[in-house]
Amino acid sequence: MADAEPPPAAAEIAAATQEVQGVVQAGTARDAPELPPHLKNLPEQGQWLELLARRQELQLKGTYAKGILWLLGVQFAVADLVFVIYAWAGRDWNLSAQVIDVWLGATVVQMIGVVQIVTRHLFPRRDDRGGA
Amino acid sequence: MTSDIKKQAAHDAERMLHSVWLGRGIPVDPVAIARMAGLRVVEAKLDENILGALVKEPNQDPTILLNDGDGENRKRFTCAHEIGHFVRRSDDDTEYTTVDLRNPDSASGTNPEEVYANEFAACLLMPANEVKILADFGVEDWEMAIKFKVSREAMQFRLKNLGLR
């Protein structure tokens, strides 16, 4: 207790006590208002948390979207680069249509597959949840 | 010692919320809670050094008096603080007057009665579960302060006390 701060001066407390007792006894104080109706009608806690969950999901979707776009760019750049190297260093520019079809087709299918998995399974449509 | 007082205050505030406010969500209305607990809550122009008071007179309901000159969030915290004093003295049937002054002693954490009332008010207006959930969602302290209708300073203090920021 030795390091406790000194309490307010007794005279200050006495004066304040006298003032508040006088106000209460005089009955001059008015009723304090409760929260106004427009604040009482805020969404219930559950709805608020649902809104927060949606916001977090949107943020996560944004992060994934940026990541996927970046990966798509890298993937296509790598595919094209390897394609050029294959044609230039390996053989010649007269690649067969079959090689081009398979190469580009596989790249596109691979990326569509990645996007499909991420969007379909990590972020299911709201109307799919709990549906029959 | 202080830790025990704070635990008791948190426990009592939680019981108060469960008793009279369950399911009503946030922001908590301390004026409504006080009235449901049988207190009168009034406001009047007081000396600027006075935050509020709890007055118990013979054969009268206890009265919480708020300073009309204070802002809404300040009055909400003072009201919750005075409810804390009331709960702390709920078995005291004698007449008494507790006055809270705008001085460092109220917030410094040295007076057990003030420690209890401050912790009670914080727990009543900013329930731990709700604060934790919002913190987990990454809600900023100023957003939470708006939601709970408290000052940003009080919100930051609460987050710090809960070990969340």
CSV table of C-alpha atoms in Angstrom, one decimal:
chain,number,residue,atom,x,y,z
A,1,MET,CA,0.0,0.0,0.0
A,2,ALA,CA,3.0,2.3,0.4
A,3,ASP,CA,3.2,2.9,-3.3
A,4,ALA,CA,-0.5,3.6,-3.6
A,5,GLU,CA,-1.4,7.0,-5.1
A,6,PRO,CA,-2.9,9.4,-2.6
A,7,PRO,CA,-6.7,9.6,-2.8
A,8,PRO,CA,-8.4,12.8,-3.8
A,9,ALA,CA,-8.4,15.4,-1.1
A,10,ALA,CA,-11.1,14.7,1.4
A,11,ALA,CA,-12.5,18.2,0.9
A,12,GLU,CA,-12.9,17.6,-2.8
A,13,ILE,CA,-14.8,14.3,-2.1
A,14,ALA,CA,-16.9,15.9,0.5
A,15,ALA,CA,-17.9,18.8,-1.8
A,16,ALA,CA,-18.7,16.4,-4.7
A,17,THR,CA,-20.7,14.1,-2.4
A,18,GLN,CA,-22.7,17.1,-1.1
A,19,GLU,CA,-23.4,18.2,-4.7
A,20,VAL,CA,-24.6,14.8,-5.9
A,21,GLN,CA,-26.8,14.2,-2.8
A,22,GLY,CA,-28.3,17.7,-3.3
A,23,VAL,CA,-29.1,16.9,-6.9
A,24,VAL,CA,-30.7,13.6,-6.1
A,25,GLN,CA,-32.7,14.9,-3.2
A,26,ALA,CA,-33.9,17.9,-5.1
A,27,GLY,CA,-35.2,15.6,-7.8
A,28,THR,CA,-34.0,18.0,-10.5
A,29,ALA,CA,-32.1,15.4,-12.4
A,30,ARG,CA,-33.9,13.9,-15.5
A,31,ASP,CA,-34.0,10.3,-16.5
A,32,ALA,CA,-31.0,9.2,-18.5
A,33,PRO,CA,-32.0,8.1,-22.0
A,34,GLU,CA,-31.6,4.4,-23.0
A,35,LEU,CA,-30.1,3.6,-26.4
A,36,PRO,CA,-32.1,5.1,-29.2
A,37,PRO,CA,-34.2,2.7,-31.3
A,38,HIS,CA,-32.1,3.0,-34.4
A,39,LEU,CA,-29.1,1.6,-32.4
A,40,LYS,CA,-31.2,-1.1,-30.8
A,41,ASN,CA,-32.2,-2.3,-34.2
A,42,LEU,CA,-28.7,-3.1,-35.3
A,43,PRO,CA,-28.3,-6.5,-36.7
A,44,GLU,CA,-28.2,-9.2,-34.1
A,45,GLN,CA,-24.8,-10.5,-33.1
A,46,GLY,CA,-25.2,-13.6,-35.3
A,47,GLN,CA,-26.0,-11.5,-38.4
A,48,TRP,CA,-23.1,-9.2,-37.6
A,49,LEU,CA,-20.7,-12.2,-37.4
A,50,GLU,CA,-22.2,-13.6,-40.6
A,51,LEU,CA,-21.4,-10.3,-42.3
A,52,LEU,CA,-17.8,-10.4,-40.9
A,53,ALA,CA,-17.5,-14.0,-42.2
A,54,ARG,CA,-18.6,-12.9,-45.7
A,55,ARG,CA,-16.2,-10.0,-45.6
A,56,GLN,CA,-13.3,-12.4,-44.6
A,57,GLU,CA,-14.3,-14.8,-47.4
A,58,LEU,CA,-14.3,-12.0,-49.9
A,59,GLN,CA,-10.9,-10.9,-48.8
A,60,LEU,CA,-9.7,-14.5,-49.1
A,61,LYS,CA,-11.3,-14.9,-52.5
A,62,GLY,CA,-9.4,-11.7,-53.6
A,63,THR,CA,-6.2,-13.2,-52.4
A,64,TYR,CA,-6.8,-16.4,-54.2
A,65,ALA,CA,-7.9,-14.6,-57.4
A,66,LYS,CA,-4.7,-12.6,-57.5
A,67,GLY,CA,-2.6,-15.7,-56.8
A,68,ILE,CA,-4.4,-17.7,-59.5
A,69,LEU,CA,-3.9,-14.9,-62.0
A,70,TRP,CA,-0.3,-14.7,-61.2
A,71,LEU,CA,0.1,-18.5,-61.5
A,72,LEU,CA,-1.7,-18.5,-64.8
A,73,GLY,CA,0.6,-15.8,-66.1
A,74,VAL,CA,3.7,-17.8,-65.0
A,75,GLN,CA,2.3,-21.0,-66.3
A,76,PHE,CA,1.6,-19.6,-69.8
A,77,ALA,CA,4.9,-17.8,-69.8
A,78,VAL,CA,6.7,-21.1,-69.0
A,79,ALA,CA,4.7,-23.1,-71.5
A,80,ASP,CA,5.4,-20.6,-74.2
A,81,LEU,CA,9.1,-20.3,-73.3
A,82,VAL,CA,9.5,-24.1,-73.3
A,83,PHE,CA,7.6,-24.2,-76.6
A,84,VAL,CA,10.0,-21.7,-78.2
A,85,ILE,CA,13.0,-23.5,-76.8
A,86,TYR,CA,11.7,-26.8,-78.1
A,87,ALA,CA,11.1,-25.3,-81.5
A,88,TRP,CA,14.3,-23.2,-81.7
A,89,ALA,CA,16.9,-25.3,-80.0
A,90,GLY,CA,15.4,-28.7,-80.5
A,91,ARG,CA,14.1,-29.0,-84.0
A,92,ASP,CA,12.8,-26.2,-86.2
A,93,TRP,CA,9.8,-23.9,-86.3
A,94,ASN,CA,7.8,-26.3,-88.3
A,95,LEU,CA,6.3,-28.2,-85.4
A,96,SER,CA,3.5,-30.6,-86.2
A,97,ALA,CA,0.0,-29.6,-85.5
A,98,GLN,CA,-0.3,-32.5,-83.2
A,99,VAL,CA,2.5,-31.3,-80.9
A,100,ILE,CA,1.0,-27.8,-80.8
A,101,ASP,CA,-2.4,-29.0,-80.0
A,102,VAL,CA,-1.3,-31.3,-77.2
A,103,TRP,CA,1.0,-28.7,-75.7
A,104,LEU,CA,-1.3,-25.8,-75.6
A,105,GLY,CA,-4.3,-28.0,-74.9
A,106,ALA,CA,-2.6,-29.6,-71.9
A,107,THR,CA,-1.6,-26.1,-70.5
A,108,VAL,CA,-5.1,-24.8,-70.8
A,109,VAL,CA,-6.7,-27.9,-69.3
A,110,GLN,CA,-4.2,-27.8,-66.4
A,111,MET,CA,-5.0,-24.2,-65.6
A,112,ILE,CA,-8.7,-24.6,-65.9
A,113,GLY,CA,-8.5,-27.6,-63.6
A,114,VAL,CA,-6.6,-25.6,-61.0
A,115,VAL,CA,-9.1,-22.7,-61.1
A,116,GLN,CA,-12.0,-25.1,-61.1
A,117,ILE,CA,-10.7,-26.9,-58.0
A,118,VAL,CA,-10.0,-23.7,-56.1
A,119,THR,CA,-13.3,-21.9,-56.9
A,120,ARG,CA,-15.6,-24.9,-56.7
A,121,HIS,CA,-14.3,-26.7,-53.6
A,122,LEU,CA,-12.7,-23.9,-51.5
A,123,PHE,CA,-15.5,-21.4,-52.2
A,124,PRO,CA,-18.7,-23.3,-52.8
A,125,ARG,CA,-21.7,-21.3,-54.0
A,126,ARG,CA,-23.9,-20.1,-51.1
A,127,ASP,CA,-27.0,-21.7,-52.5
A,128,ASP,CA,-25.1,-25.1,-52.7
A,129,ARG,CA,-24.5,-25.1,-48.9
A,130,GLY,CA,-26.7,-27.5,-47.0
A,131,GLY,CA,-28.9,-27.9,-50.1
A,132,ALA,CA,-30.6,-31.2,-50.8
B,1,MET,CA,-4.9,-9.3,-5.1
B,2,THR,CA,-5.8,-7.1,-8.0
B,3,SER,CA,-6.0,-10.1,-10.2
B,4,ASP,CA,-8.6,-11.7,-7.9
B,5,ILE,CA,-10.7,-8.5,-7.9
B,6,LYS,CA,-10.6,-8.4,-11.7
B,7,LYS,CA,-11.6,-12.0,-11.9
B,8,GLN,CA,-14.5,-11.5,-9.6
B,9,ALA,CA,-15.6,-8.4,-11.5
B,10,ALA,CA,-15.4,-10.2,-14.8
B,11,HIS,CA,-17.5,-13.1,-13.3
B,12,ASP,CA,-20.1,-10.7,-11.9
B,13,ALA,CA,-20.4,-8.8,-15.2
B,14,GLU,CA,-20.8,-12.0,-17.1
B,15,ARG,CA,-23.6,-13.1,-14.7
B,16,MET,CA,-25.3,-9.7,-15.0
B,17,LEU,CA,-25.2,-10.0,-18.8
B,18,HIS,CA,-26.6,-13.5,-18.7
B,19,SER,CA,-29.3,-12.4,-16.2
B,20,VAL,CA,-30.7,-9.4,-18.0
B,21,TRP,CA,-29.2,-9.0,-21.4
B,22,LEU,CA,-28.9,-12.5,-22.9
B,23,GLY,CA,-29.6,-12.5,-26.6
B,24,ARG,CA,-29.8,-8.8,-27.1
B,25,GLY,CA,-26.5,-8.5,-28.7
B,26,ILE,CA,-24.2,-5.5,-28.8
B,27,PRO,CA,-24.0,-2.6,-28.1
B,28,VAL,CA,-25.0,-3.3,-24.5
B,29,ASP,CA,-27.1,-0.7,-22.9
B,30,PRO,CA,-26.0,0.0,-19.4
B,31,VAL,CA,-28.9,2.3,-18.6
B,32,ALA,CA,-31.4,-0.4,-19.5
B,33,ILE,CA,-29.4,-3.0,-17.5
B,34,ALA,CA,-29.3,-0.7,-14.5
B,35,ARG,CA,-33.1,-0.2,-14.6
B,36,MET,CA,-33.7,-3.9,-15.0
B,37,ALA,CA,-31.5,-4.3,-11.9
B,38,GLY,CA,-33.7,-1.9,-10.0
B,39,LEU,CA,-31.7,1.2,-10.1
B,40,ARG,CA,-32.8,4.7,-11.1
B,41,VAL,CA,-30.5,6.3,-13.7
B,42,VAL,CA,-30.6,10.1,-14.0
B,43,GLU,CA,-28.4,12.8,-15.4
B,44,ALA,CA,-27.8,16.4,-14.4
B,45,LYS,CA,-25.4,19.1,-14.9
B,46,LEU,CA,-22.6,18.5,-12.3
B,47,ASP,CA,-19.2,20.0,-11.6
B,48,GLU,CA,-16.9,19.0,-14.5
B,49,ASN,CA,-14.7,17.2,-12.0
B,50,ILE,CA,-17.5,14.7,-11.3
B,51,LEU,CA,-17.9,11.7,-13.6
B,52,GLY,CA,-20.9,10.2,-11.8
B,53,ALA,CA,-22.2,8.8,-8.5
B,54,LEU,CA,-24.1,6.0,-6.9
B,55,VAL,CA,-26.5,7.2,-4.2
B,56,LYS,CA,-28.3,4.9,-1.9
B,57,GLU,CA,-30.8,6.6,0.5
B,58,PRO,CA,-33.0,4.9,3.1
B,59,ASN,CA,-36.2,3.3,1.6
B,60,GLN,CA,-35.2,4.4,-1.9
B,61,ASP,CA,-34.0,2.6,-5.0
B,62,PRO,CA,-30.3,3.3,-5.5
B,63,THR,CA,-29.7,6.1,-8.0
B,64,ILE,CA,-27.0,6.4,-10.6
B,65,LEU,CA,-26.3,10.0,-11.3
B,66,LEU,CA,-24.4,10.8,-14.6
B,67,ASN,CA,-22.8,14.1,-15.6
B,68,ASP,CA,-24.9,15.7,-18.3
B,69,GLY,CA,-21.8,17.5,-19.6
B,70,ASP,CA,-20.1,14.2,-20.6
B,71,GLY,CA,-20.2,12.6,-24.0
B,72,GLU,CA,-22.4,9.6,-24.7
B,73,ASN,CA,-19.7,7.0,-24.6
B,74,ARG,CA,-18.3,8.5,-21.4
B,75,LYS,CA,-21.7,8.4,-19.8
B,76,ARG,CA,-22.2,4.8,-20.9
B,77,PHE,CA,-18.9,3.7,-19.3
B,78,THR,CA,-19.7,5.7,-16.1
B,79,CYS,CA,-23.1,4.1,-15.8
B,80,ALA,CA,-21.6,0.6,-16.2
B,81,HIS,CA,-18.9,1.6,-13.7
B,82,GLU,CA,-21.6,2.7,-11.2
B,83,ILE,CA,-23.5,-0.6,-11.7
B,84,GLY,CA,-20.2,-2.3,-10.7
B,85,HIS,CA,-20.2,-0.3,-7.5
B,86,PHE,CA,-23.8,-1.3,-6.9
B,87,VAL,CA,-23.1,-5.0,-7.5
B,88,ARG,CA,-20.0,-4.8,-5.2
B,89,ARG,CA,-22.1,-3.3,-2.5
B,90,SER,CA,-25.3,-5.2,-3.2
B,91,ASP,CA,-25.4,-6.7,0.3
B,92,ASP,CA,-25.0,-3.3,1.9
B,93,ASP,CA,-28.4,-2.1,3.0
B,94,THR,CA,-27.2,1.1,4.6
B,95,GLU,CA,-27.3,4.4,2.9
B,96,TYR,CA,-24.2,5.4,1.1
B,97,THR,CA,-22.9,7.7,-1.7
B,98,THR,CA,-20.1,6.8,-4.0
B,99,VAL,CA,-18.7,9.6,-6.1
B,100,ASP,CA,-16.4,9.1,-9.0
B,101,LEU,CA,-14.1,12.0,-9.7
B,102,ARG,CA,-12.2,12.7,-12.9
B,103,ASN,CA,-8.8,12.1,-11.4
B,104,PRO,CA,-5.9,9.7,-11.9
B,105,ASP,CA,-6.8,7.6,-8.9
B,106,SER,CA,-9.9,6.2,-10.7
B,107,ALA,CA,-7.9,4.8,-13.5
B,108,SER,CA,-4.6,4.0,-11.9
B,109,GLY,CA,-5.7,0.6,-10.5
B,110,THR,CA,-4.7,1.3,-6.9
B,111,ASN,CA,-8.1,1.5,-5.3
B,112,PRO,CA,-9.8,-2.0,-5.1
B,113,GLU,CA,-13.3,-0.6,-5.4
B,114,GLU,CA,-12.3,1.3,-8.5
B,115,VAL,CA,-10.4,-1.6,-9.9
B,116,TYR,CA,-13.5,-3.8,-9.5
B,117,ALA,CA,-15.8,-1.1,-11.0
B,118,ASN,CA,-13.6,-0.4,-13.9
B,119,GLU,CA,-13.2,-4.1,-14.8
B,120,PHE,CA,-16.9,-4.7,-14.3
B,121,ALA,CA,-17.7,-1.8,-16.7
B,122,ALA,CA,-15.2,-3.1,-19.3
B,123,CYS,CA,-16.6,-6.6,-19.1
B,124,LEU,CA,-20.2,-5.4,-19.3
B,125,LEU,CA,-19.8,-3.1,-22.3
B,126,MET,CA,-17.2,-5.2,-24.1
B,127,PRO,CA,-18.0,-8.9,-23.4
B,128,ALA,CA,-14.9,-11.1,-23.8
B,129,ASN,CA,-16.5,-13.6,-26.1
B,130,GLU,CA,-17.6,-11.0,-28.6
B,131,VAL,CA,-14.3,-9.1,-28.4
B,132,LYS,CA,-12.4,-12.3,-29.1
B,133,ILE,CA,-14.6,-13.3,-32.1
B,134,LEU,CA,-14.2,-9.8,-33.6
B,135,ALA,CA,-10.4,-9.9,-32.9
B,136,ASP,CA,-10.2,-13.3,-34.7
B,137,PHE,CA,-11.9,-11.7,-37.7
B,138,GLY,CA,-9.2,-9.0,-37.7
B,139,VAL,CA,-11.6,-6.2,-36.9
B,140,GLU,CA,-9.7,-3.0,-36.1
B,141,ASP,CA,-9.9,-1.5,-32.6
B,142,TRP,CA,-11.6,1.6,-33.9
B,143,GLU,CA,-14.3,-0.5,-35.6
B,144,MET,CA,-14.9,-2.5,-32.5
B,145,ALA,CA,-15.1,0.8,-30.5
B,146,ILE,CA,-17.9,1.9,-32.8
B,147,LYS,CA,-19.7,-1.4,-32.5
B,148,PHE,CA,-19.5,-1.6,-28.7
B,149,LYS,CA,-20.1,2.2,-28.4
B,150,VAL,CA,-17.1,2.8,-26.2
B,151,SER,CA,-14.1,5.1,-26.6
B,152,ARG,CA,-11.2,3.8,-28.8
B,153,GLU,CA,-9.0,4.1,-25.7
B,154,ALA,CA,-11.3,1.9,-23.7
B,155,MET,CA,-11.4,-0.6,-26.6
B,156,GLN,CA,-7.6,-0.7,-26.9
B,157,PHE,CA,-7.3,-1.2,-23.1
B,158,ARG,CA,-9.8,-4.1,-23.2
B,159,LEU,CA,-7.9,-5.8,-26.1
B,160,LYS,CA,-4.7,-5.4,-24.3
B,161,ASN,CA,-6.1,-6.8,-21.0
B,162,LEU,CA,-7.5,-9.8,-22.9
B,163,GLY,CA,-4.1,-10.4,-24.5
B,164,LEU,CA,-5.5,-9.9,-28.0
B,165,ARG,CA,-3.4,-6.9,-29.2
